[in-house]
Coordinates of C-alpha atoms in Angstrom, one line a residue:
Chain A
M1 CA -174.7 -81.4 -68.2
T2 CA -178.0 -81.1 -69.8
S3 CA -179.5 -84.4 -68.9
P4 CA -181.8 -84.3 -65.9
S5 CA -180.5 -86.5 -63.2
L6 CA -183.7 -88.2 -62.4
A7 CA -186.9 -88.1 -64.2
T8 CA -189.8 -90.2 -63.1
S9 CA -193.4 -90.2 -64.0
R10 CA -195.6 -90.6 -61.0
N11 CA -199.1 -91.5 -60.5
G12 CA -201.1 -90.2 -57.6
E13 CA -202.5 -86.8 -56.9
G14 CA -202.0 -84.3 -59.6
R15 CA -200.2 -85.0 -62.7
H16 CA -196.6 -84.9 -61.6
I17 CA -194.5 -85.3 -64.7
L18 CA -191.0 -84.5 -63.6
H19 CA -189.0 -84.7 -60.4
C20 CA -185.4 -83.7 -60.5
L21 CA -182.6 -83.2 -57.9
E22 CA -179.8 -80.8 -58.1
Q23 CA -176.9 -80.9 -55.7
V24 CA -176.0 -77.3 -55.1
M25 CA -175.5 -74.7 -52.4
G26 CA -174.5 -77.4 -49.9
T27 CA -177.8 -79.1 -50.2
V28 CA -180.2 -80.6 -52.6
V29 CA -182.6 -78.5 -54.6
T30 CA -185.6 -80.4 -56.0
I31 CA -187.6 -79.3 -59.0
D32 CA -191.1 -80.7 -59.5
I33 CA -193.2 -80.1 -62.6
Y34 CA -196.9 -80.6 -63.0
S35 CA -198.7 -80.7 -66.2
E36 CA -202.2 -81.3 -67.5
D37 CA -200.9 -83.3 -70.4
G38 CA -199.0 -86.4 -69.8
E39 CA -195.3 -86.2 -70.5
A40 CA -192.4 -83.8 -70.3
S41 CA -191.5 -82.3 -73.6
D42 CA -188.0 -81.5 -74.9
Q43 CA -188.8 -77.9 -74.2
I44 CA -189.4 -78.7 -70.5
Y45 CA -186.2 -80.7 -70.3
L46 CA -184.3 -77.8 -71.7
Q47 CA -185.9 -75.4 -69.3
V48 CA -185.1 -77.7 -66.4
A49 CA -181.5 -77.8 -67.5
R50 CA -181.5 -74.0 -67.6
A51 CA -183.0 -73.9 -64.1
R52 CA -180.2 -76.1 -62.9
E53 CA -177.6 -73.9 -64.5
I54 CA -179.0 -70.9 -62.7
L55 CA -178.7 -72.7 -59.4
Q56 CA -175.1 -73.7 -60.0
R57 CA -174.2 -70.3 -61.2
A58 CA -175.6 -68.7 -58.1
D59 CA -173.6 -71.1 -56.0
A60 CA -170.4 -70.4 -57.9
V61 CA -170.9 -66.6 -57.5
F62 CA -172.2 -66.4 -54.0
S63 CA -170.8 -69.3 -52.0
T64 CA -169.1 -68.0 -48.9
W65 CA -167.6 -71.5 -48.5
K66 CA -165.7 -71.5 -51.7
A67 CA -162.7 -69.4 -51.1
N68 CA -162.4 -68.1 -54.6
S69 CA -166.0 -67.3 -55.3
P70 CA -166.6 -63.6 -56.2
M71 CA -168.6 -63.2 -53.0
S72 CA -165.7 -64.6 -50.9
R73 CA -163.3 -62.3 -52.6
L74 CA -165.6 -59.3 -52.1
R75 CA -165.8 -60.1 -48.4
R76 CA -162.0 -60.2 -48.2
G77 CA -161.8 -56.8 -49.9
E78 CA -160.0 -58.3 -52.9
I79 CA -162.5 -57.0 -55.3
T80 CA -165.1 -54.2 -55.2
S81 CA -168.8 -54.8 -56.0
E82 CA -168.2 -53.0 -59.3
Q83 CA -165.6 -55.7 -60.2
S84 CA -167.9 -58.5 -59.2
P85 CA -170.3 -60.3 -61.5
P86 CA -173.5 -58.3 -62.2
E87 CA -175.6 -60.6 -60.0
V88 CA -173.6 -59.5 -57.0
T89 CA -174.7 -55.9 -57.4
E90 CA -178.3 -57.0 -58.0
V91 CA -178.4 -59.2 -54.9
L92 CA -176.8 -56.6 -52.7
A93 CA -179.4 -54.0 -53.9
E94 CA -182.2 -56.5 -53.1
C95 CA -180.7 -57.2 -49.7
A96 CA -180.6 -53.5 -49.0
K97 CA -184.3 -53.4 -49.9
A98 CA -185.0 -56.3 -47.7
R99 CA -183.2 -54.7 -44.9
Q100 CA -185.3 -51.6 -45.2
I101 CA -188.6 -53.6 -45.5
S102 CA -187.7 -55.6 -42.4
R103 CA -186.7 -52.4 -40.6
G104 CA -183.2 -53.7 -40.1
W105 CA -184.1 -57.1 -38.7
F106 CA -182.6 -58.7 -41.8
D107 CA -179.2 -57.2 -42.3
P108 CA -176.5 -59.0 -44.3
W109 CA -174.1 -56.2 -43.4
A110 CA -174.3 -56.9 -39.7
M111 CA -173.0 -60.5 -40.1
P112 CA -169.7 -61.4 -38.5
G113 CA -167.0 -61.6 -41.1
G114 CA -168.4 -59.0 -43.5
V115 CA -171.4 -58.7 -45.7
D116 CA -173.1 -62.1 -46.1
P117 CA -176.1 -62.3 -48.3
T118 CA -176.5 -66.1 -47.8
G119 CA -179.9 -65.6 -46.1
Y120 CA -181.2 -64.0 -49.3
V121 CA -179.3 -65.9 -52.0
K122 CA -180.8 -69.4 -51.7
G123 CA -184.3 -68.0 -52.1
W124 CA -183.3 -65.7 -54.8
A125 CA -181.6 -68.4 -56.8
A126 CA -184.6 -70.8 -56.4
Q127 CA -186.9 -68.0 -57.5
R128 CA -184.8 -67.4 -60.6
A129 CA -184.6 -71.1 -61.4
L130 CA -188.4 -71.2 -61.2
A131 CA -188.6 -68.4 -63.7
A132 CA -186.8 -70.6 -66.3
L133 CA -189.7 -73.1 -66.2
A134 CA -192.0 -71.3 -68.5
A135 CA -193.3 -73.9 -71.0
T136 CA -196.9 -73.4 -71.7
E137 CA -197.9 -77.0 -70.9
I138 CA -196.6 -76.6 -67.4
S139 CA -199.6 -76.1 -65.1
G140 CA -197.4 -75.7 -62.0
A141 CA -193.9 -76.1 -60.7
I142 CA -192.1 -76.2 -57.4
V143 CA -188.4 -75.4 -56.7
N144 CA -187.6 -76.6 -53.2
A145 CA -184.3 -75.4 -51.9
A146 CA -184.0 -77.6 -48.8
G147 CA -187.3 -76.3 -47.3
D148 CA -187.4 -72.8 -48.9
I149 CA -189.9 -73.2 -51.7
A150 CA -190.7 -71.2 -54.8
S151 CA -193.7 -72.2 -56.9
F152 CA -196.2 -71.1 -59.4
G153 CA -199.5 -72.5 -60.6
A154 CA -201.0 -75.6 -59.2
M155 CA -201.6 -79.3 -59.8
E156 CA -204.1 -80.9 -62.1
H157 CA -207.6 -79.4 -61.9
S158 CA -206.2 -76.3 -60.3
Q159 CA -205.7 -78.0 -57.1
A160 CA -203.3 -75.8 -55.0
F161 CA -200.0 -77.1 -53.8
R162 CA -199.9 -78.0 -50.2
I163 CA -196.8 -77.6 -48.1
G164 CA -196.1 -78.9 -44.6
I165 CA -194.3 -76.8 -42.1
V166 CA -192.0 -78.8 -39.9
D167 CA -192.7 -78.9 -36.2
P168 CA -189.5 -77.4 -34.7
F169 CA -189.8 -79.5 -31.5
S170 CA -190.3 -82.7 -33.4
P171 CA -188.7 -82.3 -36.7
S172 CA -190.0 -85.4 -38.2
R173 CA -193.5 -84.1 -37.9
L174 CA -195.5 -81.3 -39.4
A175 CA -196.8 -78.5 -37.3
C176 CA -199.3 -77.4 -39.9
V177 CA -200.0 -77.4 -43.6
V178 CA -200.4 -74.4 -45.9
E179 CA -201.9 -74.0 -49.3
L180 CA -199.2 -72.4 -51.3
T181 CA -199.5 -69.5 -53.7
G182 CA -196.0 -68.4 -54.6
A183 CA -193.2 -68.9 -52.1
I184 CA -192.7 -69.9 -48.5
A185 CA -189.5 -69.9 -46.4
T186 CA -189.0 -71.1 -42.9
S187 CA -186.2 -70.1 -40.5
G188 CA -185.6 -71.1 -37.0
T189 CA -183.3 -72.1 -34.2
S190 CA -183.9 -75.7 -34.9
E191 CA -182.3 -75.3 -38.3
R192 CA -179.2 -73.3 -37.4
G193 CA -179.7 -71.3 -34.3
S194 CA -176.2 -70.2 -34.1
H195 CA -176.5 -68.6 -37.5
L196 CA -179.3 -66.3 -36.6
I197 CA -177.8 -63.1 -35.7
D198 CA -179.7 -60.2 -34.2
P199 CA -178.5 -57.2 -36.3
Y200 CA -179.2 -54.9 -33.4
S201 CA -177.1 -56.7 -30.8
C202 CA -174.8 -58.6 -33.3
R203 CA -175.4 -61.7 -31.2
P204 CA -176.9 -65.1 -32.0
T205 CA -180.5 -64.7 -31.1
A206 CA -183.9 -66.1 -32.0
R207 CA -187.1 -65.1 -30.3
V208 CA -189.2 -67.9 -31.8
A209 CA -188.5 -71.5 -32.5
S210 CA -189.7 -71.2 -36.1
A211 CA -190.8 -68.5 -38.4
S212 CA -192.4 -69.0 -41.9
V213 CA -193.1 -66.3 -44.4
S214 CA -195.1 -66.7 -47.5
G215 CA -195.4 -64.3 -50.4
P216 CA -194.8 -63.8 -54.1
D217 CA -190.9 -63.8 -54.0
L218 CA -188.8 -66.4 -52.3
G219 CA -185.8 -64.1 -51.9
L220 CA -187.7 -61.6 -49.8
A221 CA -189.7 -64.4 -48.1
D222 CA -186.4 -66.0 -47.1
A223 CA -185.0 -62.7 -45.8
L224 CA -188.2 -61.9 -43.9
A225 CA -188.3 -65.4 -42.4
T226 CA -184.9 -64.8 -41.0
A227 CA -186.0 -61.4 -39.7
V228 CA -189.1 -62.7 -38.0
A229 CA -187.2 -65.6 -36.4
V230 CA -184.9 -63.0 -34.8
A231 CA -187.5 -60.4 -34.1
G232 CA -190.4 -62.7 -32.9
E233 CA -193.7 -60.9 -32.3
T234 CA -192.4 -57.6 -33.5
G235 CA -191.6 -59.4 -36.8
L236 CA -195.0 -60.9 -37.1
R237 CA -196.6 -57.4 -36.8
L238 CA -194.1 -56.1 -39.3
V239 CA -195.1 -58.6 -41.9
E240 CA -198.8 -58.0 -41.1
A241 CA -198.3 -54.5 -42.3
L242 CA -196.8 -55.6 -45.7
D243 CA -198.9 -56.2 -48.8
D244 CA -198.6 -59.7 -50.2
Y245 CA -196.5 -61.3 -47.4
E246 CA -197.8 -63.4 -44.5
A247 CA -196.1 -65.0 -41.6
L248 CA -196.5 -67.7 -39.0
I249 CA -194.5 -68.2 -35.9
I250 CA -194.1 -71.0 -33.5
G251 CA -192.9 -69.8 -30.1
F252 CA -190.6 -71.6 -27.8
D253 CA -193.6 -72.5 -25.7
G254 CA -195.2 -74.1 -28.7
T255 CA -197.8 -71.4 -29.4
I256 CA -198.5 -70.9 -33.0
R257 CA -199.5 -67.5 -34.2
W258 CA -200.0 -66.1 -37.7
T259 CA -200.9 -63.1 -39.7
E260 CA -204.5 -62.7 -40.8
H261 CA -204.2 -64.1 -44.3
F262 CA -201.5 -66.7 -43.8
P263 CA -202.7 -69.6 -46.0
L264 CA -203.1 -72.1 -43.3
V265 CA -205.0 -75.3 -44.1
S266 CA -204.9 -77.1 -40.8
P267 CA -203.5 -75.8 -37.6
Chain B
M1 CA -196.0 -93.8 -40.4
R2 CA -196.2 -97.1 -42.0
R3 CA -195.3 -95.7 -45.4
A4 CA -192.1 -94.1 -44.2
P5 CA -189.6 -97.0 -44.5
V6 CA -190.9 -97.9 -47.9
V7 CA -190.6 -94.4 -49.2
I8 CA -187.2 -93.9 -47.8
G9 CA -186.0 -97.2 -49.2
A10 CA -187.3 -96.2 -52.6
T11 CA -185.6 -92.9 -52.2
V12 CA -182.3 -94.4 -51.4
V13 CA -182.5 -96.5 -54.5
G14 CA -183.4 -93.5 -56.5
L15 CA -180.6 -91.5 -55.1
I16 CA -178.0 -94.1 -55.8
G17 CA -179.3 -94.0 -59.3
V18 CA -178.9 -90.2 -59.3
L19 CA -175.5 -90.3 -57.7
T20 CA -174.1 -92.8 -60.2
F21 CA -175.6 -90.7 -62.9
H22 CA -173.6 -87.7 -61.8
T23 CA -170.3 -88.2 -63.5
K24 CA -168.2 -86.0 -61.2
S25 CA -169.0 -86.6 -57.7
A26 CA -166.6 -84.9 -55.3
P27 CA -169.4 -83.3 -53.3
I28 CA -167.3 -81.9 -50.5
T29 CA -164.9 -79.0 -50.6
L30 CA -162.7 -78.8 -47.6
G31 CA -163.5 -75.2 -47.4
S32 CA -167.0 -76.0 -46.4
L33 CA -166.0 -77.1 -43.0
S34 CA -165.4 -73.7 -41.7
G35 CA -168.7 -72.3 -40.8
A36 CA -170.0 -75.6 -39.3
S37 CA -169.2 -76.5 -35.7
A38 CA -171.1 -74.7 -33.1
T39 CA -174.5 -76.3 -33.1
Q40 CA -177.0 -77.5 -30.6
G41 CA -175.4 -77.8 -27.2
S42 CA -178.3 -79.9 -26.3
T43 CA -177.1 -83.4 -27.0
T44 CA -175.2 -84.7 -24.0
T45 CA -172.3 -87.1 -24.3
T46 CA -169.1 -85.6 -25.4
T47 CA -166.6 -88.4 -25.8
T48 CA -163.3 -87.0 -26.9
G49 CA -164.2 -87.3 -30.5
P50 CA -161.6 -88.7 -32.8
S51 CA -159.6 -91.2 -30.8
A52 CA -156.1 -90.3 -31.6
G53 CA -155.9 -91.7 -35.0
D54 CA -153.6 -94.7 -34.3
N55 CA -154.1 -96.6 -37.5
S56 CA -153.8 -95.5 -41.0
S57 CA -152.3 -92.1 -41.5
G58 CA -148.9 -93.1 -40.1
A59 CA -147.2 -89.8 -40.1
S60 CA -148.2 -86.2 -39.9
S61 CA -150.3 -84.4 -37.4
P62 CA -153.4 -85.7 -35.9
P63 CA -155.2 -82.4 -35.8
K64 CA -158.4 -83.1 -34.1
S65 CA -161.3 -81.0 -34.9
G66 CA -161.8 -79.1 -31.7
S67 CA -165.4 -78.8 -32.3
S68 CA -166.9 -82.2 -31.9
T69 CA -169.4 -81.1 -29.3
G70 CA -172.6 -83.0 -29.4
T71 CA -171.1 -86.2 -30.7
S72 CA -171.5 -89.5 -29.0
T73 CA -168.7 -92.0 -29.2
A74 CA -166.5 -92.7 -32.2
P75 CA -167.1 -96.3 -33.3
S76 CA -165.6 -97.9 -36.3
T77 CA -162.3 -97.0 -37.9
N78 CA -161.8 -99.2 -40.9
T79 CA -158.6 -98.7 -42.6
A80 CA -158.2 -99.6 -46.2
S81 CA -155.3 -101.8 -45.4
S82 CA -152.2 -102.0 -47.5
P83 CA -151.9 -100.2 -50.8
S84 CA -149.6 -97.4 -50.0
T85 CA -151.6 -94.2 -49.5
T86 CA -155.3 -95.0 -49.8
R87 CA -156.9 -94.7 -46.4
S88 CA -160.4 -94.4 -45.0
A89 CA -161.9 -93.6 -41.7
T90 CA -165.4 -93.3 -40.3
G91 CA -166.2 -90.3 -38.2
A92 CA -168.0 -90.1 -34.9
A93 CA -171.6 -91.2 -34.9
V94 CA -173.7 -88.1 -34.6
D95 CA -177.3 -87.9 -33.4
Y96 CA -178.9 -85.6 -35.9
H97 CA -182.4 -85.7 -34.6
Y98 CA -183.7 -87.9 -37.3
G99 CA -181.4 -90.7 -36.4
I100 CA -177.7 -91.4 -36.1
L101 CA -175.3 -91.0 -38.9
S102 CA -171.6 -91.3 -39.4
V103 CA -169.5 -90.1 -42.3
S104 CA -166.8 -92.0 -44.0
V105 CA -163.9 -90.5 -45.8
T106 CA -161.4 -92.1 -48.1
A107 CA -158.2 -90.3 -48.9
S108 CA -155.3 -90.9 -51.2
G109 CA -152.4 -89.1 -49.7
K110 CA -153.7 -85.6 -48.8
R111 CA -156.4 -85.8 -51.3
I112 CA -160.0 -86.8 -50.4
T113 CA -161.2 -89.2 -52.9
K114 CA -164.6 -90.1 -51.4
V115 CA -167.0 -88.9 -48.8
G116 CA -170.0 -90.8 -48.0
I117 CA -172.4 -91.9 -45.2
G118 CA -170.6 -94.7 -43.2
T119 CA -173.6 -95.6 -41.2
L120 CA -177.1 -94.3 -41.0
N121 CA -179.5 -95.4 -38.4
D122 CA -182.8 -93.8 -38.7
G123 CA -185.0 -95.7 -36.3
G124 CA -184.4 -99.4 -36.5
N125 CA -183.3 -99.5 -40.1
F126 CA -179.6 -99.8 -39.7
R127 CA -178.0 -99.2 -43.1
S128 CA -174.7 -98.7 -44.5
Q129 CA -174.9 -97.0 -47.8
S130 CA -172.7 -95.3 -50.2
I131 CA -175.0 -92.3 -50.4
D132 CA -173.5 -89.0 -49.9
Q133 CA -174.1 -86.0 -47.8
Q134 CA -176.6 -84.2 -49.9
S135 CA -179.0 -87.1 -50.1
I136 CA -179.7 -86.7 -46.4
P137 CA -181.9 -83.6 -46.6
I138 CA -183.9 -85.4 -49.1
L139 CA -184.3 -88.4 -46.9
E140 CA -185.5 -86.1 -44.1
Q141 CA -187.9 -84.4 -46.4
Q142 CA -189.2 -87.7 -47.7
A143 CA -189.5 -89.0 -44.1
V144 CA -191.6 -86.1 -43.1
Q145 CA -193.6 -85.9 -46.3
A146 CA -194.4 -89.6 -46.0
Q147 CA -196.4 -89.0 -42.9
S148 CA -198.9 -86.7 -44.6
A149 CA -200.5 -87.8 -47.8
N150 CA -201.2 -85.1 -50.2
I151 CA -198.5 -82.6 -49.6
Q152 CA -196.0 -81.6 -52.3
G153 CA -193.2 -80.3 -50.1
V154 CA -191.9 -79.5 -46.7
S155 CA -190.7 -76.2 -45.4
G156 CA -188.5 -76.0 -42.4
A157 CA -185.6 -77.1 -40.4
S158 CA -182.9 -79.3 -41.7
Y159 CA -180.7 -80.7 -38.9
T160 CA -178.4 -82.8 -40.9
S161 CA -175.7 -80.7 -42.3
A162 CA -174.5 -79.8 -38.8
G163 CA -174.4 -83.4 -37.7
F164 CA -172.8 -84.4 -41.0
E165 CA -170.1 -81.9 -40.6
Q166 CA -169.3 -82.9 -37.0
S167 CA -168.8 -86.4 -38.1
L168 CA -166.9 -85.4 -41.1
Q169 CA -164.5 -83.4 -39.1
S170 CA -163.8 -86.3 -36.8
A171 CA -163.2 -88.5 -39.8
L172 CA -160.8 -86.0 -41.2
G173 CA -159.1 -85.8 -37.9
K174 CA -158.5 -89.5 -37.9
L175 CA -156.9 -89.3 -41.3
G176 CA -154.7 -86.4 -40.3
L177 CA -156.2 -84.2 -42.9

């Protein structure tokens, strides 16, 4: 399974040398690589293959849909976290950190059916996959896990990546565009409202239609986006107080608000 | 807006390439149905979902997915006629906010051999493609992305999986699976 599923050279803005799709985690993850010099080297192909393996491995370990995944078995109490693969301990430790940082608004332990780190894992896995893309000729790369995006670098001539945020009221349109440095995750009722659980009431809740969080790490950004979607304004202020992370919310009345340094290009 | 159909068309072609490239397909695990169901109560019509599977399956239970909430009518039900156990069914058409899709399932005995998009109508372009579930988020992303030149990605909601699973459940119900 080393061959990339799809590789195309594209013209247009930037020097986009590789576009690859990986079916994983119940969705498609895309990997895009940009380079100053023309073509993807063997080294890049190998690194992309490694990135895809990382995604598949994360799915195999953490899927709560696969009855025999270590995560499912842990949830049923068949194994302890010590008996689980090492990633499980790592992810649960990171989730505990994210819970603390979000003051409990992100809480995998408050999910119905037992601990469920799904809200962290997709971002975490994409961030790890991105880390595999380290060839020196890569000027920038994007790993997009169905709208949760990890990136580094930029396009040709240091032109920053631009990412659109979907309008939750008209999902085929964009509400705004951000200039990306690092990661961005978006959570909202439009996506899967019934899955947003308020850890304080243990009920499905969302206080805004959409919450996006940008920052250096997609795992934490993903967790914080979930937290802000549930907490609303309170969540926005919470992120404002964090170093390195920024947030934007779109209220049910359509009002858009964001933290001071959110990398908005056009409102 | 003008660009969208072209881009999507190209994407579909690309995806078919991808999907044929993947040697083992079997994208759906039955286990993945569980968490689905309860989604937007918004969409109106609730037409009894899987019309009691008359055709195909012959025996066994017609366990209908209790959850086909926001669905609208169940259209086609093409049965892969004769050869003993291979059957197929198309699930209820589900409005998934980007258009309307229905899922087709082919089964041999109790085993699902193929899951794909039966119909996909995303605004005038009525298509019937053997693309599978996971291409849809990409179609969505491409559709959105096509409207704004010069962006490299889209962050935000994906409606499809819920709609997909609704339709899938009704198709499975028709097949008695």
